Amino acid sequence: MERGAAAALGCALRSPSPSPSPAPQWRPLFRCPRRDPPVPPRPLVPPARLFRHLDMKKGQSRNSLKTFSSSGHSGVRQNYDDLVNDKLLIDCGEDQDCVLGGVVALGKFDALHIGHRELAMHASKAGTPFLLSFVGMAEVLGWTYRPPIVAQCDRKRVLSSWAPYCRNVVPLEYQVEFSKVRSLSPRQFVERLSKDLRIKGVVAGENYRFGYKASGDAAELVKLCEEFGLSAFIVRSVMDTAKRSHNGVAATINSSDKGQVSSSRVRHALAIGDMEYVSELLGRKHRLVLMVNQNCLHERKRIVLPNSCMLNMPPVEGLYENCDLVNGGYVGPCRVIINSDTIVIEMKDENSLSPNPIQEVRQLGIEFG
C-alpha cells in the first residue's frame, strides 16, 4: 500500500474492476475411469474486485490483493471470510463506506457525556458528525465487567438529543472491535483510517491515546494525519466545574484525572448517588433502562422488578425522589427505591398507569431528577 494520502475524497471516482484471470485448467497425470471432466483447482485468492481500495494520491480506485491483517502487517488474503473478518467497522457494509469523506470523532464514548458531545460538535463543522467507538476492550484487556453507563438500546436517543449542538444533525455512531486494532502501531492505525475508511479528518480530545499500549498521543496523531493527508482537530478537555466532594472529600478518580469531565467521574457520581452531579456531567438526566419480563410485578400504582432487569448502570442503593417513568413516551412522576435485589417504582399518581403496563411494553425507563 502506498504511504501518501490526499485530503480531498469527495470527488474520488471508482473505476470498474478488471475481470479476474481464468483459473488454469490442469491436465490429470492419469486418466481416471470416470467420464466427468476434472474440476479446476480453486483460486488461492478471491476475485480482485473484492479487494477494492482507494488510491488516495490519484483519487481513483484501484484493485489490490494487499490488505492489512489485524496485527497491522500487510499480506495476501486467501479467502473471503478473512477479508470480511478484517473489516474495521463491525456495523458497516462490505465496502466500509459509511464514513467515506467524513470527519470522525475518536474515543470510547461509553458515557456520552458533555465532553463527548463537544467532540461531536466539532466534527459537525465538516458535515455529518461520526463517532468511532471502540468496543470489547474489557474482554481483551481482562478488565472486570462493568455495566454500561448508557444502555445500548438507548444510545440513538441520546445522540438525537445532541442535534441542536451539531448544526441540527444527529451524530452517527459506528463501532470498531478493539481486538482488530489493539496491535496496530499509531502509524498503522492512522493508515487504516485513511486507506480503509477513506475519511478526510479526525477529531480527538487533548488527552487522547491510541496505538499499541496507548503509545501515541494527540501530538503524534496530528503529525501522522498530516503525513497521510488528513485533517486533525484536537479539542480541549471540558473541565468539571462543579468540583463536587463527598463528605467534604474531593474525589480521586484515577491517575490520569486532571479535573476534566470523564466517564470515570460519571461512574463515581452514580456510585455515591449524587444524581444532580450526574446530570451536570451528562448534560441530561440519567436514564436507567429496564427490560420487562415475567418476573415483573404490578401492584396498582407500584411496579417491582428484579435487579437483573437493569440494562445499564444504576445509582447506588437508596431512595430517589423526583424521578420520571417513561416507556417510549412519558408515563408520569415517580419515586424509586433500589435495593440489593429489586427496584421498586412507586407512581405518584396511581391513574398514570394503564391496567396492564407490564404487558404493553418490553422496556421501561427511569429518569432521575
mmCIF file of C-alpha atoms in Angstrom:
data_model
loop_
_atom_site.group_PDB
_atom_site.id
_atom_site.type_symbol
_atom_site.label_atom_id
_atom_site.label_comp_id
_atom_site.label_asym_id
_atom_site.label_seq_id
_atom_site.Cartn_x
_atom_site.Cartn_y
_atom_site.Cartn_z
ATOM 1 C CA MET A 1 0.000 0.000 0.000
ATOM 2 C CA GLU A 2 1.241 3.480 -0.783
ATOM 3 C CA ARG A 3 2.124 5.719 2.136
ATOM 4 C CA GLY A 4 0.898 9.014 0.637
ATOM 5 C CA ALA A 5 -2.651 10.272 1.028
ATOM 6 C CA ALA A 6 -4.634 13.288 -0.167
ATOM 7 C CA ALA A 7 -7.278 15.089 1.816
ATOM 8 C CA ALA A 8 -9.919 15.517 -0.868
ATOM 9 C CA LEU A 9 -12.088 12.443 -1.089
ATOM 10 C CA GLY A 10 -15.478 13.660 -2.210
ATOM 11 C CA CYS A 11 -14.659 13.643 -5.951
ATOM 12 C CA ALA A 12 -12.926 10.286 -5.946
ATOM 13 C CA LEU A 13 -14.201 8.034 -8.731
ATOM 14 C CA ARG A 14 -14.141 4.275 -8.753
ATOM 15 C CA SER A 15 -13.042 2.658 -11.955
ATOM 16 C CA PRO A 16 -14.525 -0.705 -12.852
ATOM 17 C CA SER A 17 -12.558 -3.672 -11.632
ATOM 18 C CA PRO A 18 -10.908 -5.829 -14.294
ATOM 19 C CA SER A 19 -12.169 -9.370 -14.664
ATOM 20 C CA PRO A 20 -10.004 -11.873 -12.836
ATOM 21 C CA SER A 21 -7.778 -14.105 -14.927
ATOM 22 C CA PRO A 22 -9.299 -17.522 -15.588
ATOM 23 C CA ALA A 23 -8.024 -20.300 -13.391
ATOM 24 C CA PRO A 24 -5.611 -22.670 -15.168
ATOM 25 C CA GLN A 25 -7.002 -25.978 -16.394
ATOM 26 C CA TRP A 26 -4.829 -28.790 -15.077
ATOM 27 C CA ARG A 27 -4.430 -31.981 -17.126
ATOM 28 C CA PRO A 28 -4.564 -35.090 -14.960
ATOM 29 C CA LEU A 29 -1.436 -37.239 -14.906
ATOM 30 C CA PHE A 30 -3.505 -40.422 -15.005
ATOM 31 C CA ARG A 31 -6.730 -40.976 -16.854
ATOM 32 C CA CYS A 32 -9.480 -41.934 -14.455
ATOM 33 C CA PRO A 33 -12.233 -44.328 -15.452
ATOM 34 C CA ARG A 34 -14.992 -41.769 -14.766
ATOM 35 C CA ARG A 35 -16.099 -39.567 -17.634
ATOM 36 C CA ASP A 36 -16.638 -36.322 -15.732
ATOM 37 C CA PRO A 37 -14.076 -33.660 -16.610
ATOM 38 C CA PRO A 38 -11.626 -32.787 -13.838
ATOM 39 C CA VAL A 39 -12.622 -29.872 -11.618
ATOM 40 C CA PRO A 40 -10.229 -26.937 -11.952
ATOM 41 C CA PRO A 41 -8.409 -26.028 -8.728
ATOM 42 C CA ARG A 42 -9.921 -23.288 -6.582
ATOM 43 C CA PRO A 43 -8.027 -19.995 -6.907
ATOM 44 C CA LEU A 44 -5.876 -19.139 -3.923
ATOM 45 C CA VAL A 45 -7.427 -15.674 -3.675
ATOM 46 C CA PRO A 46 -10.940 -14.433 -4.330
ATOM 47 C CA PRO A 47 -11.677 -12.177 -7.329
ATOM 48 C CA ALA A 48 -9.742 -8.933 -7.249
ATOM 49 C CA ARG A 49 -12.908 -6.867 -7.121
ATOM 50 C CA LEU A 50 -13.417 -7.960 -3.517
ATOM 51 C CA PHE A 51 -10.244 -6.100 -2.532
ATOM 52 C CA ARG A 52 -11.078 -2.709 -3.993
ATOM 53 C CA HIS A 53 -9.217 0.106 -2.258
ATOM 54 C CA LEU A 54 -8.922 3.799 -2.992
ATOM 55 C CA ASP A 55 -5.704 5.200 -4.439
ATOM 56 C CA MET A 56 -5.501 8.324 -2.315
ATOM 57 C CA LYS A 57 -2.883 10.032 -4.498
ATOM 58 C CA LYS A 58 -4.728 9.847 -7.787
ATOM 59 C CA GLY A 59 -8.251 9.963 -6.411
ATOM 60 C CA GLN A 60 -9.149 6.832 -8.321
ATOM 61 C CA SER A 61 -9.962 3.320 -7.249
ATOM 62 C CA ARG A 62 -7.502 0.552 -7.855
ATOM 63 C CA ASN A 63 -7.503 -3.186 -7.438
ATOM 64 C CA SER A 64 -5.154 -4.697 -4.951
ATOM 65 C CA LEU A 65 -4.694 -8.036 -3.309
ATOM 66 C CA LYS A 66 -2.734 -6.464 -0.481
ATOM 67 C CA THR A 67 -4.627 -5.859 2.765
ATOM 68 C CA PHE A 68 -3.862 -5.363 6.434
ATOM 69 C CA SER A 69 -4.090 -8.127 8.959
ATOM 70 C CA SER A 70 -5.313 -7.478 12.477
ATOM 71 C CA SER A 71 -1.715 -7.213 13.598
ATOM 72 C CA GLY A 72 -1.052 -4.425 11.125
ATOM 73 C CA HIS A 73 1.124 -6.369 8.697
ATOM 74 C CA SER A 74 0.314 -6.305 5.021
ATOM 75 C CA GLY A 75 -0.259 -9.538 3.200
ATOM 76 C CA VAL A 76 -2.458 -11.504 0.815
ATOM 77 C CA ARG A 77 -5.865 -12.705 1.928
ATOM 78 C CA GLN A 78 -6.611 -16.278 0.980
ATOM 79 C CA ASN A 79 -10.367 -16.434 1.318
ATOM 80 C CA TYR A 80 -13.416 -14.229 1.512
ATOM 81 C CA ASP A 81 -14.057 -14.930 5.203
ATOM 82 C CA ASP A 82 -10.675 -13.475 6.121
ATOM 83 C CA LEU A 83 -11.499 -10.350 4.164
ATOM 84 C CA VAL A 84 -14.813 -9.869 5.954
ATOM 85 C CA ASN A 85 -13.287 -10.556 9.368
ATOM 86 C CA ASP A 86 -10.642 -7.886 8.763
ATOM 87 C CA LYS A 87 -13.131 -5.085 8.173
ATOM 88 C CA LEU A 88 -12.515 -2.213 10.540
ATOM 89 C CA LEU A 89 -16.140 -1.216 11.174
ATOM 90 C CA ILE A 90 -18.237 -4.055 12.563
ATOM 91 C CA ASP A 91 -21.583 -2.375 11.862
ATOM 92 C CA CYS A 92 -20.903 -1.170 8.320
ATOM 93 C CA GLY A 93 -21.201 -2.927 4.969
ATOM 94 C CA GLU A 94 -18.653 -4.764 2.855
ATOM 95 C CA ASP A 95 -17.423 -1.592 1.150
ATOM 96 C CA GLN A 96 -16.829 0.104 4.523
ATOM 97 C CA ASP A 97 -18.009 3.398 3.060
ATOM 98 C CA CYS A 98 -20.197 4.514 5.977
ATOM 99 C CA VAL A 99 -17.826 7.359 6.912
ATOM 100 C CA LEU A 100 -16.414 7.944 3.422
ATOM 101 C CA GLY A 101 -15.145 11.508 3.057
ATOM 102 C CA GLY A 102 -16.228 12.470 6.568
ATOM 103 C CA VAL A 103 -14.618 13.606 9.787
ATOM 104 C CA VAL A 104 -14.739 11.103 12.655
ATOM 105 C CA ALA A 105 -14.509 11.740 16.372
ATOM 106 C CA LEU A 106 -12.342 9.181 18.160
ATOM 107 C CA GLY A 107 -12.950 7.809 21.645
ATOM 108 C CA LYS A 108 -14.652 5.191 23.810
ATOM 109 C CA PHE A 109 -17.872 7.218 24.136
ATOM 110 C CA ASP A 110 -19.172 4.926 26.865
ATOM 111 C CA ALA A 111 -20.922 7.649 28.883
ATOM 112 C CA LEU A 112 -21.857 10.048 26.065
ATOM 113 C CA HIS A 113 -21.148 12.933 28.460
ATOM 114 C CA ILE A 114 -20.727 16.636 27.642
ATOM 115 C CA GLY A 115 -17.052 16.124 26.772
ATOM 116 C CA HIS A 116 -18.029 13.571 24.140
ATOM 117 C CA ARG A 117 -20.732 15.919 22.908
ATOM 118 C CA GLU A 118 -18.068 18.590 22.413
ATOM 119 C CA LEU A 119 -16.147 16.263 20.074
ATOM 120 C CA ALA A 120 -19.280 15.595 18.035
ATOM 121 C CA MET A 121 -19.958 19.321 17.848
ATOM 122 C CA HIS A 122 -16.528 19.973 16.316
ATOM 123 C CA ALA A 123 -16.923 17.079 13.884
ATOM 124 C CA SER A 124 -20.244 18.539 12.727
ATOM 125 C CA LYS A 125 -18.447 21.613 11.382
ATOM 126 C CA ALA A 126 -17.283 19.480 8.451
ATOM 127 C CA GLY A 127 -20.641 17.807 7.753
ATOM 128 C CA THR A 128 -22.349 14.839 9.351
ATOM 129 C CA PRO A 129 -20.566 14.085 12.641
ATOM 130 C CA PHE A 130 -19.394 10.492 13.002
ATOM 131 C CA LEU A 131 -18.398 8.816 16.258
ATOM 132 C CA LEU A 132 -15.922 5.942 16.069
ATOM 133 C CA SER A 133 -16.409 3.902 19.236
ATOM 134 C CA PHE A 134 -14.102 1.102 20.336
ATOM 135 C CA VAL A 135 -15.861 -1.880 21.864
ATOM 136 C CA GLY A 136 -14.699 -5.096 23.510
ATOM 137 C CA MET A 137 -11.838 -3.507 25.439
ATOM 138 C CA ALA A 138 -12.766 -5.115 28.764
ATOM 139 C CA GLU A 139 -12.754 -8.616 27.299
ATOM 140 C CA VAL A 140 -9.425 -8.153 25.508
ATOM 141 C CA LEU A 141 -7.640 -6.416 28.380
ATOM 142 C CA GLY A 142 -9.133 -8.624 31.097
ATOM 143 C CA TRP A 143 -10.974 -5.853 32.897
ATOM 144 C CA THR A 144 -13.699 -6.673 35.401
ATOM 145 C CA TYR A 145 -17.130 -6.369 33.814
ATOM 146 C CA ARG A 146 -18.968 -3.109 34.468
ATOM 147 C CA PRO A 147 -22.464 -2.341 33.208
ATOM 148 C CA PRO A 148 -22.568 0.385 30.558
ATOM 149 C CA ILE A 149 -23.483 3.885 31.627
ATOM 150 C CA VAL A 150 -25.813 4.212 28.632
ATOM 151 C CA ALA A 151 -27.866 1.183 27.625
ATOM 152 C CA GLN A 152 -27.021 0.078 24.100
ATOM 153 C CA CYS A 153 -30.672 0.384 23.032
ATOM 154 C CA ASP A 154 -30.762 3.982 24.348
ATOM 155 C CA ARG A 155 -27.723 5.390 22.542
ATOM 156 C CA LYS A 156 -29.583 6.608 19.449
ATOM 157 C CA ARG A 157 -31.982 8.589 21.618
ATOM 158 C CA VAL A 158 -29.091 10.291 23.399
ATOM 159 C CA LEU A 159 -27.306 11.084 20.135
ATOM 160 C CA SER A 160 -30.529 12.521 18.728
ATOM 161 C CA SER A 161 -30.633 14.922 21.673
ATOM 162 C CA TRP A 162 -27.247 16.276 20.529
ATOM 163 C CA ALA A 163 -28.591 17.547 17.207
ATOM 164 C CA PRO A 164 -29.068 21.158 18.444
ATOM 165 C CA TYR A 165 -25.348 21.237 19.295
ATOM 166 C CA CYS A 166 -24.341 19.693 15.958
ATOM 167 C CA ARG A 167 -25.962 22.042 13.449
ATOM 168 C CA ASN A 168 -29.261 20.185 13.735
ATOM 169 C CA VAL A 169 -27.657 16.955 12.506
ATOM 170 C CA VAL A 170 -27.865 13.762 14.547
ATOM 171 C CA PRO A 171 -24.391 12.202 15.007
ATOM 172 C CA LEU A 172 -23.959 8.699 13.601
ATOM 173 C CA GLU A 173 -22.051 6.102 15.579
ATOM 174 C CA TYR A 174 -20.015 3.202 14.189
ATOM 175 C CA GLN A 175 -18.134 0.629 16.197
ATOM 176 C CA VAL A 176 -14.634 -0.807 15.877
ATOM 177 C CA GLU A 177 -13.824 -4.126 17.522
ATOM 178 C CA PHE A 178 -10.888 -3.316 19.802
ATOM 179 C CA SER A 179 -9.227 -6.669 19.131
ATOM 180 C CA LYS A 180 -8.802 -5.662 15.463
ATOM 181 C CA VAL A 181 -6.781 -2.540 16.245
ATOM 182 C CA ARG A 182 -5.115 -3.399 19.536
ATOM 183 C CA SER A 183 -1.822 -4.498 17.955
ATOM 184 C CA LEU A 184 -1.595 -1.632 15.465
ATOM 185 C CA SER A 185 1.121 0.940 15.936
ATOM 186 C CA PRO A 186 -0.002 4.597 15.876
ATOM 187 C CA ARG A 187 1.140 4.848 12.239
ATOM 188 C CA GLN A 188 -0.689 1.679 11.202
ATOM 189 C CA PHE A 189 -3.855 2.850 12.923
ATOM 190 C CA VAL A 190 -3.930 6.199 11.104
ATOM 191 C CA GLU A 191 -3.074 4.442 7.848
ATOM 192 C CA ARG A 192 -6.076 2.161 8.237
ATOM 193 C CA LEU A 193 -8.330 5.131 8.906
ATOM 194 C CA SER A 194 -7.013 6.797 5.777
ATOM 195 C CA LYS A 195 -6.952 3.915 3.343
ATOM 196 C CA ASP A 196 -9.634 1.557 4.636
ATOM 197 C CA LEU A 197 -12.279 4.059 5.765
ATOM 198 C CA ARG A 198 -11.211 6.870 3.390
ATOM 199 C CA ILE A 199 -12.059 9.650 5.806
ATOM 200 C CA LYS A 200 -10.804 13.190 5.420
ATOM 201 C CA GLY A 201 -10.164 14.064 9.049
ATOM 202 C CA VAL A 202 -10.369 13.200 12.739
ATOM 203 C CA VAL A 203 -11.397 14.933 15.943
ATOM 204 C CA ALA A 204 -9.937 13.881 19.300
ATOM 205 C CA GLY A 205 -9.514 15.221 22.813
ATOM 206 C CA GLU A 206 -6.205 16.600 24.011
ATOM 207 C CA ASN A 207 -5.722 13.556 26.270
ATOM 208 C CA TYR A 208 -6.494 11.013 23.549
ATOM 209 C CA ARG A 209 -4.164 7.995 23.405
ATOM 210 C CA PHE A 210 -4.052 5.445 20.609
ATOM 211 C CA GLY A 211 -1.943 2.700 19.100
ATOM 212 C CA TYR A 212 -0.430 -0.351 20.758
ATOM 213 C CA LYS A 213 -0.265 0.088 24.532
ATOM 214 C CA ALA A 214 -1.588 3.655 24.073
ATOM 215 C CA SER A 215 1.821 4.694 22.758
ATOM 216 C CA GLY A 216 0.504 7.554 20.598
ATOM 217 C CA ASP A 217 -0.757 10.891 21.898
ATOM 218 C CA ALA A 218 -2.608 13.842 20.401
ATOM 219 C CA ALA A 219 0.588 15.452 19.073
ATOM 220 C CA GLU A 220 1.542 12.281 17.221
ATOM 221 C CA LEU A 221 -1.989 11.976 15.876
ATOM 222 C CA VAL A 222 -1.669 15.431 14.301
ATOM 223 C CA LYS A 223 1.707 14.554 12.808
ATOM 224 C CA LEU A 224 0.543 11.257 11.324
ATOM 225 C CA CYS A 225 -2.674 12.756 9.955
ATOM 226 C CA GLU A 226 -0.633 15.413 8.172
ATOM 227 C CA GLU A 227 1.554 12.687 6.682
ATOM 228 C CA PHE A 228 -1.481 10.812 5.350
ATOM 229 C CA GLY A 229 -3.259 13.917 4.107
ATOM 230 C CA LEU A 230 -5.927 14.029 6.821
ATOM 231 C CA SER A 231 -7.165 16.963 8.848
ATOM 232 C CA ALA A 232 -6.783 16.680 12.609
ATOM 233 C CA PHE A 233 -8.711 18.725 15.167
ATOM 234 C CA ILE A 234 -7.587 18.466 18.796
ATOM 235 C CA VAL A 235 -10.225 19.660 21.249
ATOM 236 C CA ARG A 236 -9.504 20.908 24.737
ATOM 237 C CA SER A 237 -10.982 18.869 27.555
ATOM 238 C CA VAL A 238 -14.276 20.008 29.026
ATOM 239 C CA MET A 239 -13.495 20.635 32.662
ATOM 240 C CA ASP A 240 -15.634 19.583 35.610
ATOM 241 C CA THR A 241 -16.587 22.975 37.014
ATOM 242 C CA ALA A 242 -18.860 21.514 39.691
ATOM 243 C CA LYS A 243 -15.882 20.224 41.696
ATOM 244 C CA ARG A 244 -18.141 18.115 43.874
ATOM 245 C CA SER A 245 -16.935 16.415 47.032
ATOM 246 C CA HIS A 246 -18.416 13.616 49.096
ATOM 247 C CA ASN A 247 -18.468 14.092 52.859
ATOM 248 C CA GLY A 248 -16.109 17.011 52.387
ATOM 249 C CA VAL A 249 -13.505 14.976 50.484
ATOM 250 C CA ALA A 250 -12.860 15.614 46.788
ATOM 251 C CA ALA A 251 -12.919 12.513 44.621
ATOM 252 C CA THR A 252 -9.714 10.999 43.294
ATOM 253 C CA ILE A 253 -10.888 9.323 40.103
ATOM 254 C CA ASN A 254 -7.726 7.872 38.544
ATOM 255 C CA SER A 255 -4.079 8.692 37.850
ATOM 256 C CA SER A 256 -4.881 10.485 34.572
ATOM 257 C CA ASP A 257 -7.580 12.675 36.101
ATOM 258 C CA LYS A 258 -6.851 16.378 35.636
ATOM 259 C CA GLY A 259 -10.255 17.672 36.555
ATOM 260 C CA GLN A 260 -11.862 17.005 33.165
ATOM 261 C CA VAL A 261 -15.322 15.572 32.609
ATOM 262 C CA SER A 262 -14.895 11.828 32.140
ATOM 263 C CA SER A 263 -16.767 8.558 32.211
ATOM 264 C CA SER A 264 -14.946 7.720 35.442
ATOM 265 C CA ARG A 265 -16.423 10.825 37.074
ATOM 266 C CA VAL A 266 -19.893 9.815 35.908
ATOM 267 C CA ARG A 267 -19.460 6.360 37.436
ATOM 268 C CA HIS A 268 -18.218 7.913 40.666
ATOM 269 C CA ALA A 269 -21.218 10.234 40.822
ATOM 270 C CA LEU A 270 -23.595 7.298 40.280
ATOM 271 C CA ALA A 271 -21.763 5.292 42.947
ATOM 272 C CA ILE A 272 -22.433 7.978 45.559
ATOM 273 C CA GLY A 273 -25.983 8.643 44.351
ATOM 274 C CA ASP A 274 -25.455 12.329 43.507
ATOM 275 C CA MET A 275 -27.897 12.499 40.604
ATOM 276 C CA GLU A 276 -27.669 16.278 40.243
ATOM 277 C CA TYR A 277 -23.932 15.878 39.688
ATOM 278 C CA VAL A 278 -24.581 13.068 37.197
ATOM 279 C CA SER A 279 -26.920 15.335 35.223
ATOM 280 C CA GLU A 280 -24.289 18.079 35.088
ATOM 281 C CA LEU A 281 -21.677 15.684 33.700
ATOM 282 C CA LEU A 282 -24.014 14.093 31.164
ATOM 283 C CA GLY A 283 -25.830 17.252 30.115
ATOM 284 C CA ARG A 284 -29.104 15.377 30.600
ATOM 285 C CA LYS A 285 -30.891 13.230 33.163
ATOM 286 C CA HIS A 286 -29.529 9.730 33.626
ATOM 287 C CA ARG A 287 -31.927 7.121 32.243
ATOM 288 C CA LEU A 288 -31.934 3.620 33.718
ATOM 289 C CA VAL A 289 -33.423 1.171 31.205
ATOM 290 C CA LEU A 290 -35.258 -1.912 32.477
ATOM 291 C CA MET A 291 -36.129 -4.986 30.437
ATOM 292 C CA VAL A 292 -39.630 -6.154 31.307
ATOM 293 C CA ASN A 293 -40.031 -9.924 31.787
ATOM 294 C CA GLN A 294 -42.267 -12.424 33.553
ATOM 295 C CA ASN A 295 -40.639 -11.626 36.911
ATOM 296 C CA CYS A 296 -42.005 -8.081 36.944
ATOM 297 C CA LEU A 297 -44.847 -7.368 39.365
ATOM 298 C CA HIS A 298 -47.524 -4.683 39.022
ATOM 299 C CA GLU A 299 -49.489 -3.698 42.135
ATOM 300 C CA ARG A 300 -51.902 -0.860 41.463
ATOM 301 C CA LYS A 301 -49.546 2.157 41.424
ATOM 302 C CA ARG A 302 -46.386 0.186 42.156
ATOM 303 C CA ILE A 303 -44.078 -1.798 39.866
ATOM 304 C CA VAL A 304 -41.474 -4.188 41.275
ATOM 305 C CA LEU A 305 -38.684 -5.583 39.098
ATOM 306 C CA PRO A 306 -35.637 -7.742 39.906
ATOM 307 C CA ASN A 307 -32.258 -6.070 39.516
ATOM 308 C CA SER A 308 -31.478 -8.475 36.681
ATOM 309 C CA CYS A 309 -33.838 -6.368 34.517
ATOM 310 C CA MET A 310 -31.413 -3.421 34.517
ATOM 311 C CA LEU A 311 -29.591 -2.869 31.193
ATOM 312 C CA ASN A 312 -27.195 -0.167 32.360
ATOM 313 C CA MET A 313 -25.583 1.205 35.499
ATOM 314 C CA PRO A 314 -27.968 2.289 38.270
ATOM 315 C CA PRO A 315 -27.180 4.735 41.054
ATOM 316 C CA VAL A 316 -26.238 3.383 44.471
ATOM 317 C CA GLU A 317 -28.919 1.663 46.563
ATOM 318 C CA GLY A 318 -31.341 4.061 48.182
ATOM 319 C CA LEU A 319 -34.490 6.147 47.764
ATOM 320 C CA TYR A 320 -34.749 8.602 44.869
ATOM 321 C CA GLU A 321 -37.483 11.210 44.699
ATOM 322 C CA ASN A 322 -38.408 13.353 41.706
ATOM 323 C CA CYS A 323 -37.979 10.646 39.080
ATOM 324 C CA ASP A 324 -39.957 10.132 35.871
ATOM 325 C CA LEU A 325 -41.143 6.888 34.301
ATOM 326 C CA VAL A 326 -41.076 6.556 30.511
ATOM 327 C CA ASN A 327 -41.971 3.709 28.173
ATOM 328 C CA GLY A 328 -41.402 5.255 24.776
ATOM 329 C CA GLY A 329 -43.489 8.183 25.964
ATOM 330 C CA TYR A 330 -43.869 9.965 29.252
ATOM 331 C CA VAL A 331 -45.830 7.972 31.862
ATOM 332 C CA GLY A 332 -45.626 10.117 34.975
ATOM 333 C CA PRO A 333 -43.634 11.204 38.050
ATOM 334 C CA CYS A 334 -42.472 8.554 40.488
ATOM 335 C CA ARG A 335 -40.141 7.717 43.343
ATOM 336 C CA VAL A 336 -37.682 4.843 43.071
ATOM 337 C CA ILE A 337 -36.260 2.511 45.687
ATOM 338 C CA ILE A 338 -33.186 0.496 44.728
ATOM 339 C CA ASN A 339 -32.013 -2.299 46.996
ATOM 340 C CA SER A 340 -29.793 -5.348 46.628
ATOM 341 C CA ASP A 341 -32.462 -7.499 44.974
ATOM 342 C CA THR A 342 -35.166 -5.336 43.460
ATOM 343 C CA ILE A 343 -36.011 -1.948 42.075
ATOM 344 C CA VAL A 344 -39.384 -0.549 43.154
ATOM 345 C CA ILE A 345 -41.181 2.153 41.181
ATOM 346 C CA GLU A 346 -43.926 3.968 43.067
ATOM 347 C CA MET A 347 -46.075 6.219 40.901
ATOM 348 C CA LYS A 348 -47.158 9.500 42.468
ATOM 349 C CA ASP A 349 -50.417 9.333 40.511
ATOM 350 C CA GLU A 350 -51.986 5.889 40.519
ATOM 351 C CA ASN A 351 -54.057 6.814 37.469
ATOM 352 C CA SER A 352 -50.917 7.298 35.377
ATOM 353 C CA LEU A 353 -50.503 3.536 34.958
ATOM 354 C CA SER A 354 -52.644 1.626 32.492
ATOM 355 C CA PRO A 355 -54.373 -1.551 33.767
ATOM 356 C CA ASN A 356 -51.593 -3.805 32.439
ATOM 357 C CA PRO A 357 -48.477 -1.655 31.878
ATOM 358 C CA ILE A 358 -46.108 -4.618 32.074
ATOM 359 C CA GLN A 359 -47.775 -6.498 29.243
ATOM 360 C CA GLU A 360 -47.895 -3.487 26.923
ATOM 361 C CA VAL A 361 -44.178 -2.679 26.773
ATOM 362 C CA ARG A 362 -40.891 -4.554 26.666
ATOM 363 C CA GLN A 363 -38.817 -1.803 28.255
ATOM 364 C CA LEU A 364 -39.273 0.857 30.920
ATOM 365 C CA GLY A 365 -37.045 3.814 31.579
ATOM 366 C CA ILE A 366 -36.464 5.764 34.774
ATOM 367 C CA GLU A 367 -35.047 9.268 34.539
ATOM 368 C CA PHE A 368 -33.509 10.527 37.760
ATOM 369 C CA GLY A 369 -34.098 14.171 38.630
#
